[in-house]
Each structure stands twice: as structure tokens, then as C-alpha cells.
Coordinates of C-alpha atoms and ligand atoms in Angstrom, one line a residue:
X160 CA -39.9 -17.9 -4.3
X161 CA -40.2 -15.6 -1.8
X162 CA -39.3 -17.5 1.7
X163 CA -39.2 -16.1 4.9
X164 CA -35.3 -16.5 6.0
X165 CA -34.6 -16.3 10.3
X166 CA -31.6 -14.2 10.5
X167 CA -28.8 -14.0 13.1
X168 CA -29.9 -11.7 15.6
X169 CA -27.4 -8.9 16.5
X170 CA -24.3 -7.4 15.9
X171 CA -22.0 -10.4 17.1
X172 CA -24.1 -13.1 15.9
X173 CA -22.9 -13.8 12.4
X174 CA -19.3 -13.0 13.5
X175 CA -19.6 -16.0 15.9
X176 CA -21.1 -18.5 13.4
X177 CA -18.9 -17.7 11.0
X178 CA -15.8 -17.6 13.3
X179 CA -17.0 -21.1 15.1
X180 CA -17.4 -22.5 11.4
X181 CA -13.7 -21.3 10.8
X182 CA -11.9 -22.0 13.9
X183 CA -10.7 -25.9 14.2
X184 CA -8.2 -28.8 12.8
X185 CA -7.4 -26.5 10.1
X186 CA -5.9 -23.8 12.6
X187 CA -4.6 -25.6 15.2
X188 CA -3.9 -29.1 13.4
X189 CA -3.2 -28.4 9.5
X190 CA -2.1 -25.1 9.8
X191 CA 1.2 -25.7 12.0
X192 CA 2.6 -28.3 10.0
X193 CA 1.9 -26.8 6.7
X194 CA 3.8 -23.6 8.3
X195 CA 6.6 -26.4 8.8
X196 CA 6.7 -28.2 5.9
X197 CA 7.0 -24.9 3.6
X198 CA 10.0 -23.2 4.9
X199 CA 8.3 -21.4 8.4
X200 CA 8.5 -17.7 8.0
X201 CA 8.2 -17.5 4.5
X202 CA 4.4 -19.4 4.7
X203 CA 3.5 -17.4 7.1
X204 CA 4.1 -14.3 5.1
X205 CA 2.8 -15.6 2.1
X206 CA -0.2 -17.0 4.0
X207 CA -1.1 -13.3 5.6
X208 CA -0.3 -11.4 2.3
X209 CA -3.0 -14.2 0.3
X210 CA -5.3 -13.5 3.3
X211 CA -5.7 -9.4 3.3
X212 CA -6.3 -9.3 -0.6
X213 CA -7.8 -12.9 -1.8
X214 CA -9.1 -14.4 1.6
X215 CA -11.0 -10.6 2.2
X216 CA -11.9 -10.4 -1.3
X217 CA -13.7 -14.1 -1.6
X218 CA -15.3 -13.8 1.7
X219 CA -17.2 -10.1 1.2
X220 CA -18.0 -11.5 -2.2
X221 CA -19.4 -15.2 -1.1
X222 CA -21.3 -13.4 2.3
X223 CA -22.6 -10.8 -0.3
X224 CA -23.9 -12.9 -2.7
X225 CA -25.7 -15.2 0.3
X226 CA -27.1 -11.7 1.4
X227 CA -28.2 -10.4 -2.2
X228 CA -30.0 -13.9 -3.1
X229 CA -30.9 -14.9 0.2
X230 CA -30.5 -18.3 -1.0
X231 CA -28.0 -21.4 -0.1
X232 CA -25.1 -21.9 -3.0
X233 CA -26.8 -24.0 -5.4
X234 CA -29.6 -21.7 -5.4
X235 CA -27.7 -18.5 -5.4
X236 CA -25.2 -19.1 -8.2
X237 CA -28.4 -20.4 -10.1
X238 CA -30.2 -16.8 -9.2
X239 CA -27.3 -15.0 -10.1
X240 CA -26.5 -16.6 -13.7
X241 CA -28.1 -20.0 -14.7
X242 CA -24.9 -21.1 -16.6
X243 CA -22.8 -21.2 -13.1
X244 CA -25.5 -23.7 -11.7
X245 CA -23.3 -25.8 -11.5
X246 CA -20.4 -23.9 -9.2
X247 CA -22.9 -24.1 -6.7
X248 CA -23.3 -27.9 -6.7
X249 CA -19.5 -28.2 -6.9
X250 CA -19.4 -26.4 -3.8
X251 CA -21.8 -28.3 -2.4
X252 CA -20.0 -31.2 -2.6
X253 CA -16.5 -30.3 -1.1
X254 CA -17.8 -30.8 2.1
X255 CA -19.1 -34.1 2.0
X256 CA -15.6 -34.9 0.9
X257 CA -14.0 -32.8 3.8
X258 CA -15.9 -34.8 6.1
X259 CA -14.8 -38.0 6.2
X260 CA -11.1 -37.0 6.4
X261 CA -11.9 -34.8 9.2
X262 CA -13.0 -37.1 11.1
X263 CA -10.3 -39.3 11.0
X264 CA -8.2 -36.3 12.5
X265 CA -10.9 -36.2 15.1
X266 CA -10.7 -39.6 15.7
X267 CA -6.9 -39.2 16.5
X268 CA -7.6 -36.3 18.6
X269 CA -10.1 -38.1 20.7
X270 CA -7.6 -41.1 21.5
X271 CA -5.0 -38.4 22.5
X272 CA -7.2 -36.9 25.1
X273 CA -8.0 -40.6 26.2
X274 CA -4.3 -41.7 25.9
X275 CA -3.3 -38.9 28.2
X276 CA -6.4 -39.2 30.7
X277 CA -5.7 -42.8 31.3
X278 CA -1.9 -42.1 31.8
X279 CA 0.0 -43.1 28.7
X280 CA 1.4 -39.7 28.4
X281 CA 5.3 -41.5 28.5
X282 CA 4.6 -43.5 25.8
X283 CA 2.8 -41.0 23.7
X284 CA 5.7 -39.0 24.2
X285 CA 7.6 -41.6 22.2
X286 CA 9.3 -40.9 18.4
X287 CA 7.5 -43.9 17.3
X288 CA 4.2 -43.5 19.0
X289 CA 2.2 -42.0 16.5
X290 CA 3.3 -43.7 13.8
X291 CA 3.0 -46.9 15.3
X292 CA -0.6 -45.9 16.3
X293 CA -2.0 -45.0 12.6
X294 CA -0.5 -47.8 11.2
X295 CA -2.7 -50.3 13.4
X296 CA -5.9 -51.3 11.3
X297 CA -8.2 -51.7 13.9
X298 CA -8.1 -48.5 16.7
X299 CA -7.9 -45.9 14.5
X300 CA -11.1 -46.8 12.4
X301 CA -13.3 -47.6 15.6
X302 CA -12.3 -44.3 17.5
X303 CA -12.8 -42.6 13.9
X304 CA -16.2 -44.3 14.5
X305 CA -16.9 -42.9 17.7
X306 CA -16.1 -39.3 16.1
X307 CA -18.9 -39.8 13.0
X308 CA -21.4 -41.2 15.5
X309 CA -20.6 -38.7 17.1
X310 CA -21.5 -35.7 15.0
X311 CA -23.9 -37.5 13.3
X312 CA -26.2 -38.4 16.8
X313 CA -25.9 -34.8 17.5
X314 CA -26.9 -33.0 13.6
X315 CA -29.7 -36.0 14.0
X316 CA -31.5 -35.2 17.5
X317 CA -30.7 -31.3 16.5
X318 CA -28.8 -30.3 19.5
X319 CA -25.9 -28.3 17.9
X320 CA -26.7 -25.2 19.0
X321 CA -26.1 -26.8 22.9
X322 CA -22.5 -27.9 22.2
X323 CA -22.1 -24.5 20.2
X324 CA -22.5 -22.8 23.2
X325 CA -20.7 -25.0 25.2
X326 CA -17.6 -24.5 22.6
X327 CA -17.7 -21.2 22.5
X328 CA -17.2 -20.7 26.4
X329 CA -14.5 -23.3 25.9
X330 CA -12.5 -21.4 22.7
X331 CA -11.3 -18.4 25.3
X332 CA -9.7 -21.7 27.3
X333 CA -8.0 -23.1 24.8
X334 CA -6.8 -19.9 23.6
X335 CA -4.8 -19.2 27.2
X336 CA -3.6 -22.5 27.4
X337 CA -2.3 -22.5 23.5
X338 CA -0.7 -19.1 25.1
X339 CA 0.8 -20.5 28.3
X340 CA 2.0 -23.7 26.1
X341 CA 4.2 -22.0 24.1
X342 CA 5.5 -19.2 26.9
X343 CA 6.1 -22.5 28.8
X344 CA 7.7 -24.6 25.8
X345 CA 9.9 -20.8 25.1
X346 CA 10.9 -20.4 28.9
X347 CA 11.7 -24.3 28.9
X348 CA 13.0 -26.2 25.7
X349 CA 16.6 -25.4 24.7
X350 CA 16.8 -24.4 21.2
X351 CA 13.5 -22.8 20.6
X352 CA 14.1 -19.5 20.0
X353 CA 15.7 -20.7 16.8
X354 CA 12.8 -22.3 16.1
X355 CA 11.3 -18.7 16.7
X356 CA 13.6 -17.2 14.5
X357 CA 12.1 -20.1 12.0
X358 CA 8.7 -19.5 12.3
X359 CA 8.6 -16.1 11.8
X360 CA 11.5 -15.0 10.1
X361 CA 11.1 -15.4 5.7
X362 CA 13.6 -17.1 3.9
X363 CA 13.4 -16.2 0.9
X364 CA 15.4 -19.3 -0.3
X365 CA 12.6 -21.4 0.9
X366 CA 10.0 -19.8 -1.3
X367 CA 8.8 -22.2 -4.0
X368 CA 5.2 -22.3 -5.5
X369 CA 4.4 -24.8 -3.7
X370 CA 4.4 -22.4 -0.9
X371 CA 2.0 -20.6 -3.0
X372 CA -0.5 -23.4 -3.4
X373 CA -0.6 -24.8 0.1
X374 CA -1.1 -21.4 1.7
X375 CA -3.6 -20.5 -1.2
X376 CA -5.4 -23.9 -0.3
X377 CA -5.1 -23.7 3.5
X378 CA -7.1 -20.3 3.2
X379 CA -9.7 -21.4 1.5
X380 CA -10.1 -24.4 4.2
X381 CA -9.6 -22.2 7.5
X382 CA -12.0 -20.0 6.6
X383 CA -14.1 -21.9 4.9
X384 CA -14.2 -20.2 2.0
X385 CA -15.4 -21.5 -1.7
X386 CA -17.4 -23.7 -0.4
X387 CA -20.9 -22.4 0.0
X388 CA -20.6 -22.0 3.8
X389 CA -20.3 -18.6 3.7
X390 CA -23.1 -18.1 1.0
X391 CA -24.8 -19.4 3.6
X392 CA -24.4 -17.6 6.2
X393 CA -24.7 -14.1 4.4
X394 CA -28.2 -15.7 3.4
X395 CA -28.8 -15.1 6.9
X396 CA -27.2 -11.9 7.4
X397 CA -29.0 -8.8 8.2
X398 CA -28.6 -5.7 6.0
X399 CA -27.5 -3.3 8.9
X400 CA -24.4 -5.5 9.3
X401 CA -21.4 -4.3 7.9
X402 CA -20.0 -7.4 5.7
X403 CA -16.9 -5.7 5.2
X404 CA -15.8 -5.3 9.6
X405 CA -17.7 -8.7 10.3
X406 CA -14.9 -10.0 7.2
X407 CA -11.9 -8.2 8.8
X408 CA -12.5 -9.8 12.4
X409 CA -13.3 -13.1 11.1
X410 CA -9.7 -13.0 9.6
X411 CA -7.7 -11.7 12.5
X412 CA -9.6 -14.1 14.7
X413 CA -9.1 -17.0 12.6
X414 CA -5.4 -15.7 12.1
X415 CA -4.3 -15.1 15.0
X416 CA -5.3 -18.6 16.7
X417 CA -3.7 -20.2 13.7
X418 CA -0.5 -18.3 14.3
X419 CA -0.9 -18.7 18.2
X420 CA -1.1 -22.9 17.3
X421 CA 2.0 -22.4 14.8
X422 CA 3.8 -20.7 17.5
X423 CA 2.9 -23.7 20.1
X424 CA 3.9 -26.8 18.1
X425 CA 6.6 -25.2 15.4
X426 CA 9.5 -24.0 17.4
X427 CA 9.2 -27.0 19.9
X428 CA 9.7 -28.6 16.6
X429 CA 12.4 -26.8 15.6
X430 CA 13.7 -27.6 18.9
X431 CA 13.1 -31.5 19.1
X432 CA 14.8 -32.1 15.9
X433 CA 17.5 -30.0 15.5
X434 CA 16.1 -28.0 12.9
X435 CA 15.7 -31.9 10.7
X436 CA 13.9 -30.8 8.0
X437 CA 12.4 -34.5 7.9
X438 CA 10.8 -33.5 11.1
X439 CA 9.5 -30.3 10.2
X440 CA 8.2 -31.7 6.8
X441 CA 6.2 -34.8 8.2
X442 CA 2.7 -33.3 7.5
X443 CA -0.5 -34.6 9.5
X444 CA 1.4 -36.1 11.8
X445 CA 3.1 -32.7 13.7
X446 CA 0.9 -32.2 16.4
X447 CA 0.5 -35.5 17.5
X448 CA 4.2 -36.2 17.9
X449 CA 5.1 -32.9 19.3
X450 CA 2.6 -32.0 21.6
X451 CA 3.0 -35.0 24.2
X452 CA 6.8 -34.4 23.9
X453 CA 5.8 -30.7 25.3
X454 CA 3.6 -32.1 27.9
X455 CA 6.2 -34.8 28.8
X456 CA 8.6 -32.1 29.8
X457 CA 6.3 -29.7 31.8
X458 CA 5.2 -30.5 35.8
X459 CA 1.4 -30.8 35.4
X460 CA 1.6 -32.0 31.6
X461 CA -0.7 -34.8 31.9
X462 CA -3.3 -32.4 32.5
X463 CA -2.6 -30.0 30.3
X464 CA -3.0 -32.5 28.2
X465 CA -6.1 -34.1 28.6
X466 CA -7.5 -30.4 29.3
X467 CA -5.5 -29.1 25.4
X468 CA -6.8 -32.0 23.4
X469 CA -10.5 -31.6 25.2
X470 CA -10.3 -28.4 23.8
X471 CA -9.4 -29.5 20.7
X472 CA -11.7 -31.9 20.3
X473 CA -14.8 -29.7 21.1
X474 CA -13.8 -27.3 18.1
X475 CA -13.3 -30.1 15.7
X476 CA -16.3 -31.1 16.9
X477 CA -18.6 -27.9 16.0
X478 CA -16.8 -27.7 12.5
X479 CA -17.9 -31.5 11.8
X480 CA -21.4 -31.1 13.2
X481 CA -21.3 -28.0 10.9
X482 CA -19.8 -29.6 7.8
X483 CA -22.2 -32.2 8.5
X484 CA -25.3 -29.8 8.6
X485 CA -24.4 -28.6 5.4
X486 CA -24.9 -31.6 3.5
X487 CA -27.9 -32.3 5.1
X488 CA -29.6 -29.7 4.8
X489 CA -28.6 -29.3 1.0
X490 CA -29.8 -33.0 0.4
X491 CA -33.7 -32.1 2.4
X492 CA -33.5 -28.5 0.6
X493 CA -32.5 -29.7 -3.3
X494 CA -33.8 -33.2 -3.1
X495 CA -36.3 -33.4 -0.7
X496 CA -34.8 -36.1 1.0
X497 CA -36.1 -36.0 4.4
X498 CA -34.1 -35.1 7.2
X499 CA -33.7 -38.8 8.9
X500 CA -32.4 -40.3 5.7
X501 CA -30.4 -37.2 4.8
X502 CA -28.5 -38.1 8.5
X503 CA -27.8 -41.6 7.7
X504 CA -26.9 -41.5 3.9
X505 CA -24.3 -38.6 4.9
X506 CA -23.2 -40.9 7.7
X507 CA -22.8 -43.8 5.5
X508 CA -21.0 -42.2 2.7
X509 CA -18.7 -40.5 5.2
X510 CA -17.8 -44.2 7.1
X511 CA -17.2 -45.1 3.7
X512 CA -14.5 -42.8 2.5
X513 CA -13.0 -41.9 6.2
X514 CA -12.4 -45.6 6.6
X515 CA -10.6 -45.3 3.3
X516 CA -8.2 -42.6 4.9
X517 CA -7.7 -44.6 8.0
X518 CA -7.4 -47.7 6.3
X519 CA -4.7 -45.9 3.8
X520 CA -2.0 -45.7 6.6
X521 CA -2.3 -49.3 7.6
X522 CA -3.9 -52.2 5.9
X523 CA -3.7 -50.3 2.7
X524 CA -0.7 -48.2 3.1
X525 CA 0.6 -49.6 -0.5
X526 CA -2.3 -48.0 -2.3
X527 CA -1.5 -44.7 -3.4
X528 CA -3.4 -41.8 -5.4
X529 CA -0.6 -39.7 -7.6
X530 CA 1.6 -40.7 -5.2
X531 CA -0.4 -39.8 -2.1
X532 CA -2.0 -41.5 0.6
X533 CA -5.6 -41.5 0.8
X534 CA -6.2 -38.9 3.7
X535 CA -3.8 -36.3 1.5
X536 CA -5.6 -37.3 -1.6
X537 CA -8.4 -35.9 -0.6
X538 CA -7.1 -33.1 1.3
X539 CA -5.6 -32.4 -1.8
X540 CA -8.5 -32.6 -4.0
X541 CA -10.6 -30.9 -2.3
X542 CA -8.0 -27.9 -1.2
X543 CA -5.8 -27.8 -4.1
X544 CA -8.1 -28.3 -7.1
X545 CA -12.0 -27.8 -5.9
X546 CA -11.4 -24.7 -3.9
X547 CA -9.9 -23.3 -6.2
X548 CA -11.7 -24.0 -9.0
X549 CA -15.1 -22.9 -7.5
X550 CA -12.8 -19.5 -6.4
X551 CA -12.2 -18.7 -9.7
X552 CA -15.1 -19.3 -11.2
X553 CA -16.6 -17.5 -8.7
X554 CA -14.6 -14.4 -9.0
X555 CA -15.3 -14.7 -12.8
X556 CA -18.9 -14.8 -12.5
X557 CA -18.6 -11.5 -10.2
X558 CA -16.5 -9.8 -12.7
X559 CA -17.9 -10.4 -15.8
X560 CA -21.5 -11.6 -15.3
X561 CA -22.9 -9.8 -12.4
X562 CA -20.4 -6.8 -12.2
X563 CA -18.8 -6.4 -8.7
X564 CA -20.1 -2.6 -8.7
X565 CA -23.6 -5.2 -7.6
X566 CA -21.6 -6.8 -5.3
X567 CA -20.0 -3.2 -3.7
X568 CA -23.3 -1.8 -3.6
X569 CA -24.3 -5.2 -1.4
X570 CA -21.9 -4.2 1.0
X571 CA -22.3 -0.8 0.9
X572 CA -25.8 -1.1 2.1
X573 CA -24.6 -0.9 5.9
X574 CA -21.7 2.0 5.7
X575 CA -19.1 2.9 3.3
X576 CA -17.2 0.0 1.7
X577 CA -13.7 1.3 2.6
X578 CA -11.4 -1.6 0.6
X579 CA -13.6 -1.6 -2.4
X580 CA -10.6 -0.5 -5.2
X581 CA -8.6 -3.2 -3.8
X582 CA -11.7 -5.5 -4.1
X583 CA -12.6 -4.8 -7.3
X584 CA -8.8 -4.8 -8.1
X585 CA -7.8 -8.5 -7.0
X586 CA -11.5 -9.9 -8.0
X587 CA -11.2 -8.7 -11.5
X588 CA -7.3 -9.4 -12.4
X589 CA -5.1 -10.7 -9.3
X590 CA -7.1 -13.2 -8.4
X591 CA -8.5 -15.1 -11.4
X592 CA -4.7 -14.9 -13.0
X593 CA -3.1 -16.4 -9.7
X594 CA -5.7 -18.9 -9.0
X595 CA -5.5 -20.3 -12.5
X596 CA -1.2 -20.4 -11.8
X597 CA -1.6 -22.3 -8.9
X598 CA -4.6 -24.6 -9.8
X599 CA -1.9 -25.3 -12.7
X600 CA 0.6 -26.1 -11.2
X601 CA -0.9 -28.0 -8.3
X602 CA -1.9 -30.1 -10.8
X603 CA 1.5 -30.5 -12.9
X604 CA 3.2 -31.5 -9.5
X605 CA 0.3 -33.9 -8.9
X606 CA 0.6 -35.9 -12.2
X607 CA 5.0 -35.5 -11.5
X608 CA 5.0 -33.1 -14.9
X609 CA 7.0 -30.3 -12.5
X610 CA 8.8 -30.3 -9.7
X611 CA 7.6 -28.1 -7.4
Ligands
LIG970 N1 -12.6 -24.1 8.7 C1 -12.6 -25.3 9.4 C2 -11.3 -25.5 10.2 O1 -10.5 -24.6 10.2 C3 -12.7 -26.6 8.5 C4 -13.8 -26.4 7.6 C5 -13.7 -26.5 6.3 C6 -15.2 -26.3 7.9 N2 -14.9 -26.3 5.7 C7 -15.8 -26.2 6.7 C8 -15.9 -26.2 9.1 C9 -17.2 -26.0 6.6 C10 -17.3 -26.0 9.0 C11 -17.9 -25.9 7.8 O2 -11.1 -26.5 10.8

């Protein structure tokens, strides 16, 4: 089955797809508030430490195997051993459940950037304001509308590649302004630097496993990782690459804008509630209620505003249109389905379970999965028991099936493979023993067996 595959043409090419696939709500919205939720500084540590053995070790092995096979997940886990099939159709499925949720967040996003543009900045700035705004029925669901129709007119008249560019000119933007944000919100809000001194700072008392699972499972989503999507991309990888330096920069990029949004909405935080760990713990909600706050008490903030969540916007945007390519081009590539049809069942099934998570904070805000609200349920799922799952049984089908000596010579093939003991290392022992810890427990806390 010899097919002719178009590659990414030079050098920077697959570190842009791959970095524009990474970079969005998971860095600058899910990222912060998981930082503040799980004890600052000592998430961030954990987080950096999981990312320089397991996040390096899963992507080189995922963007080697796409480069080996040549083939999308479901083919190339097939290729490589017919008994882990179905690991590639697991991945394939994560996300059409990522999806929906997403969009929801873009949703919200999209109704900031209109709140502040037609001058409600005061009353977003409000304690109550966002919560009073998810738990209407009706807005959130039709501006999560406008979000899937969104994405899905675009994947459907093909123009991605258009507002790729367009968002790739934009990330340098966002990137100063996420920068002058938080020099302004240092310079300006009292209290900060403790929130600083929280951010960054471990405390060690703070460290639970918990920690452990949520920065596990916000790796995975950040960079897109067991998922297929980077299968995908090494399928269209060219040999003279080096996997191993395009890996290393897709990390510090993805990183650093994470920390550079942790650093923007954290300490302001930190600094709005008095350290209340209630605050810092709300989940989902961070950004939304601290970011007007921020622009409430700078001279021009109404702008920055509409100008921060624009940005925003465009780079949730580029992930959805991407998450939403993925599904469709694995329904016209494994079913046949033809393009048209693979659009609107993808739309359809993503209305469906994205009006679900809207729905879950209003009209059906009694209705809870294992405790959680729709939205987290299947954040959770898919982060905190998927992921994981297809990680280890990816790194198991490495180690034991295919050998990772097939996967260093992959990478080899463009220049020496300089981490390869400490890949072969954490894909053989660190990482199947600590993924199957935390996929345990994440799912003893979830059925209330432990606390964690
Ligand atoms: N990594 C993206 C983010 O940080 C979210 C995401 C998860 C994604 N899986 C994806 C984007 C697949 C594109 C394709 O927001």
C-alpha cells in the first residue's frame, strides 16, 4: 500500500504544525488554573520534570512511528503489530471527545472578546460575572454555536491553511502582550509578588498525587500527545529532519508560553484573593474571572482586552479546526465516508456532547458524572484515563513488540540521537510503571475509593 505522502517542506515546517497544533486553551486557559489548583510551584516542577523525560520520550516515539509507517494511527499501530489495532482507534477517538468541550471554552472566549469590545469590561470585572454567565442556559450554548460553525465552515470549504497563517503572525502578538500583561499586573497589583513567590516557588507540603495525574494529563493535552496527532504529523515528516531538535523546541515553545500564561493570570490571582485557596482552586473558571479584573485596573484595559482575547481566540481556533481535521479525515480515510458527510456527522456529534457541557453548568447543573460536571467529565476522561492508557500501551508496544533500538534507529536517521539511554530508559521502565500508578489512582479518586 504504497501511497505517495506530501511532506512538510523545510526545516521549520513540521516544527510549526506541530507547535500550532500544541499551542492553545490548554496553555494559556487549562494550564494556569491547573498550576493554581495544585499547589503553584510544586506543579510547575512536577510538570517540567514529567516533560524532559515522558513528554520527550512519547513525542520522538509517536513522530517516529508516523515517520517509520508513513501511515495515520490506526494504520500505523496496525503496521507495527496487528494486536495493538485497536490503540490506534482509541486514539482516534479522543479527539472527537476533546472537541466538543473545547469549544465550549471557545465559546466563552469569543463572548469575552465581544463583552469587552462592546464595553462591558466593568461588569466583567465583577466576582460574580462569570459564574452568573455559565449558569444562563441560553448564551452560552448559542455563542458555543457560533464557535463549532465556526470551525466546522472553515475544515468544510478547506481554508485552514489561510487562518493558519494568519495565526501564526498573530502568536508573536499575543506572546508580547501575555509579556507586558504580567510586567504590568507585577509593576501594578499589590500583593503579587507573593503570588510570584507562589507560582514558582515548590512546596513540598502541597505535593499530592494528584499533582502527579493532572500534570501527567495536562502534558499529554498541551502537546498533543497520545493521541495520533503526532503520528500524524511524523507521517509527513522528512527523513533529513532531526526528530529529536524538532521535539526539544516544540517543548520549550509550548512551555514557555504556558508558563508565560501561568505567570499572567496566577499571581494576579494570588493577589485578588488573598492567597484564598478557594480562588486559586476554582478550575475552568480562572481566566475568565481574573483577566477582566487585570484589565479593569490598567489605563487602556478595554483594549487590551478585546486585542488578548482576539488573540486567544485565533489559537483556540487553529487547535479546533485541527482537532476537527483529524476526525475527518480519519472517518474519509477508514470508512470512506466522504468528506461533506464526514464535516456534518463530526459537527453533529460535537453539538451534541458540547451542548451537554454547556448545558451541565445551568439547566442541568444537578447532573453529575462521579461527582463531576459534564465539561470536567470529559476532560477527565479523556486526560486522565484515555491519554494515558493509549501512552502506555504505546510505550509497551515500543518496548516489547517493536524494540525501541527500531525506534532509535528512526531517529537516528538524521544525526546522532543524543538522549537515547534516557529514551530507552523511561520508555522501557519509568514510564509504563508511573503511567499505570497514576492511571490507578486517577481512577480510585474518581469512583471516591482514595482520597487524593
Ligand atoms: N494542544 C492543544 C492545546 O494546548 C489542544 C489539543 C489537544 C489539540 N489535542 C489536540 C489541538 C489535537 C490540535 C489537535 O490547546
Amino acid at each position: 500500500m504504497e501511497e505517495k505522502r506530501s511532506s512538510f517542506t523545510g526545516k521549520i515546517g513540521f516544527v510549526l504544525a506541530a507547535a500550532g497544533s500544541a499551542v492553545g486553551l490548554g496553555n494559556i486557559w487549562r494550564f494556569p488554573y491547573l498550576a493554581a489548583k495544585y499547589g503553584g510551584g510544586i506543579f510547575l516542577l512536577v510538570y517540567i520534570a514529567l516533560s524532559v523525560t515522558f513528554g520527550f520520550t512519547l513525542m520522538v516515539a509517536e513522530v517516529a512511528i508516523g515517520r517509520k509507517t508513513k501511515l495515520s494511527p490506526i494504520g500505523a499501530y496496525r503496521a507495527l503489530d496487528k494486536r495493538f489495532s485497536f490503540v490506534g482507534i482509541l486514539a482516534a477517538a479522543i479527539p472527537m471527545l476533546i472537541l466538543p468541550y473545547y469549544s465550549v471554552i471557545g465559546g466563552w472566549v469569543m463572548k469575552y472578546m465581544v463583552g469587552f469590545l462592546v464595553g462591558e469590561a466593568g461588569s466583567m470585572a465583577q466576582d460574580a460575572y462569570f459564574g452568573g454567565y455559565i449558569t444562563q442556559t441560553a448564551q452560552p450554548l448559542v455563542w458555543f454555536f457560533v464557535f463549532i460553525g465556526l470551525t466546522a465552515l472553515i475544515v468544510l470549504f478547506g481554508v485552514q491553511k489561510g487562518i493558519e497563517k494568519v495565526s501564526k503572525v498573530m502568536m508573536p502578538v499575543l506572546v508580547v502582550l501575555m509579556v507586558f500583561v504580567v510586567i504590568y499586573t507585577l509593576c501594578t497589583v499589590d500583593g503579587a509578588w507573593e503570588g510570584v513567590v507562589y507560582y514558582i516557588k515548590p512546596d513540598f507540603s502541597k505535593f499530592s498525587i494528584m499533582t502527579v495525574v493532572s500534570a501527567m494529563g495536562q502534558l499529554f493535552y498541551s502537546m498533543s500527545l497520545a493521541m495520533g496527532i503526532m503520528v500524524t504529523f511524523g507521517s509527513y515528516m522528512r527523513q533529513d529532519i532531526s526528530i529529536e531538535k524538532s521535539t526539544h523546541q516544540i517543548e520549550i515553545f509550548d512551555t514557555g508560553i504556558a508558563f508565560l500564561a501561568g505567570m499572567m493570570i496566577v499571581p494576579a490571582c494570588y493577589a485578588f484573593s488573598g492567597g484564598d485557596p478557594a480562588a486559586l482552586g476554582q478550575g475552568p473558571g480562572l481566566m475568565f474571572g481574573v483577566l477582566p479584573k487585570v484589565c479593569g485596573n490598567m489605563f487602556g484595559g478595554t483594549v487590551i482586552g478585546v486585542v488578548f482575547f482576539l488573540m486567544v481566540l485565533l489559537a483556540a481556533l487553529t487547535s479546533s479546526i485541527s482537532l476537527m481535521e483529524t476526525v475527518v479525515s480519519t472517518l474519509q480515510d477508514k470508512w470512506k465516508v466522504e468528506r461533506k458527510l464526514a464535516c456534518l456527522i463530526v459537527l453533529g456529534v460535537s453539538v451534541a456532547l458540547g451542548t451537554v457541557s454547556c448545558l451541565g453548568y445551568s439547566a442541568w447543573d444537578t447532573v453529575t458524572i462521579l461527582g463531576m460536571q459534564f465539561l470536567d467529565f470529559f476532560d477527565f476522561l479523556t486526560n486522565s484515563i484515555m491519554m494515558p492508557i493509549v501512552a502506555l500501551l504505546t510505550c509497551i508496544l515500543v518496548s516489547f513488540f517493536i524494540k525501541p533500538r527500531v525506534i532509535i534507529e528512526e531517529v537516528s536517521l538524521s544525526g546522532e540521537f543524543k538522549w537515547k539511554t534516557l529514551f530507552s530508559v523511561v520508555i522501557r521502565y519509568v514510564a509504563p510503571i508511573c503511567i499505570l500508578i497514576i492511571l490507578i489512582s486517577a481512577v480510585l479518586s474518581a469512583f471516591g475509593m482514595i482520597a487524593i
